[in-house]
Tab-separated table of C-alpha atoms in Angstrom:
chain	number	residue	atom	x	y	z
A	1	THR	CA	69.349	24.088	31.602
A	2	HIS	CA	68.445	21.240	31.138
A	3	THR	CA	65.731	20.157	27.810
A	4	LYS	CA	63.731	17.458	26.904
A	5	SER	CA	61.935	16.051	23.687
A	6	ILE	CA	57.871	15.981	25.462
A	7	VAL	CA	57.134	15.522	22.002
A	8	THR	CA	58.378	14.223	19.141
A	9	GLU	CA	56.383	12.767	16.427
A	10	ALA	CA	52.986	13.123	14.427
A	11	THR	CA	52.872	16.302	15.096
A	12	TYR	CA	53.203	18.345	11.226
A	13	LYS	CA	51.886	21.812	11.426
A	14	ALA	CA	51.341	22.540	15.139
A	15	SER	CA	50.617	26.531	15.163
A	16	GLY	CA	49.384	26.671	18.915
A	17	ILE	CA	50.547	26.528	22.313
A	18	ALA	CA	49.687	26.396	25.900
A	19	VAL	CA	51.191	25.154	28.721
A	20	ASP	CA	47.876	24.277	32.052
A	21	THR	CA	50.731	25.109	34.978
A	22	ILE	CA	48.269	23.346	37.869
A	23	ALA	CA	48.049	20.213	35.908
A	24	ARG	CA	51.010	20.234	34.050
A	25	ARG	CA	50.050	19.936	30.347
A	26	ILE	CA	51.040	20.659	27.152
A	27	PHE	CA	48.310	21.418	24.663
A	28	TRP	CA	49.172	21.997	21.086
A	29	CYS	CA	47.114	22.877	18.705
A	30	ASP	CA	47.213	21.205	14.220
A	31	SER	CA	46.012	23.537	11.373
A	32	LEU	CA	47.360	21.391	8.770
A	33	LEU	CA	46.106	17.923	10.388
A	34	ASP	CA	43.085	19.532	12.126
A	35	TYR	CA	43.650	18.643	15.927
A	36	ILE	CA	44.424	19.419	19.077
A	37	GLU	CA	46.781	17.147	21.398
A	38	THR	CA	47.912	17.117	25.502
A	39	VAL	CA	50.650	15.108	26.169
A	40	ASP	CA	51.941	16.045	30.286
A	41	TYR	CA	54.928	16.696	31.413
A	42	ASP	CA	56.692	13.526	31.220
A	43	GLY	CA	55.683	13.082	27.715
A	44	ASN	CA	53.354	9.878	29.098
A	45	TYR	CA	49.404	10.353	28.643
A	46	ARG	CA	49.037	12.384	25.630
A	47	PHE	CA	45.056	12.453	23.776
A	48	LEU	CA	43.368	13.168	21.192
A	49	VAL	CA	41.023	16.566	22.961
A	50	LEU	CA	38.818	17.541	19.394
A	51	ARG	CA	39.426	16.884	15.514
A	52	GLY	CA	37.981	17.262	12.235
A	53	GLN	CA	35.054	18.922	12.413
A	54	GLN	CA	34.594	19.729	15.456
A	55	VAL	CA	38.071	21.961	15.177
A	56	PRO	CA	39.127	23.037	11.450
A	57	SER	CA	42.505	24.792	11.316
A	58	PRO	CA	42.454	25.410	14.463
A	59	SER	CA	45.892	28.535	14.546
A	60	ARG	CA	45.887	29.475	19.359
A	61	LEU	CA	44.725	28.739	21.668
A	62	ALA	CA	44.628	29.826	25.604
A	63	LEU	CA	43.778	27.974	28.587
A	64	PHE	CA	40.749	29.727	31.339
A	65	GLY	CA	40.435	27.364	34.716
A	66	ASP	CA	39.257	23.771	32.735
A	67	ARG	CA	38.486	24.583	29.932
A	68	VAL	CA	40.586	25.074	26.667
A	69	TYR	CA	39.545	27.891	23.831
A	70	TRP	CA	40.954	28.049	20.431
A	71	SER	CA	41.006	29.869	17.216
A	72	ASP	CA	40.658	28.987	13.593
A	73	SER	CA	40.765	30.173	9.987
A	74	THR	CA	37.936	29.195	9.054
A	75	LYS	CA	35.315	31.985	10.542
A	76	GLN	CA	32.707	29.947	11.129
A	77	GLY	CA	32.813	30.612	15.038
């Protein structure tokens, strides 16, 4: 088996991960810095999906169709 590091920087407390096999993207959330981010399978086209007040303390991710769902520990929604 071959392994490859896709994301090596600026992920402090990754608490959830989801894989979109159709779009070939990996999504993760960071509960310490309050964000959801994504990158393609090759480690390119990395971008922020949501950050801050929109996604406080995200802990888990799920994908369905073209939507990203998450849970958080604040019980605000």
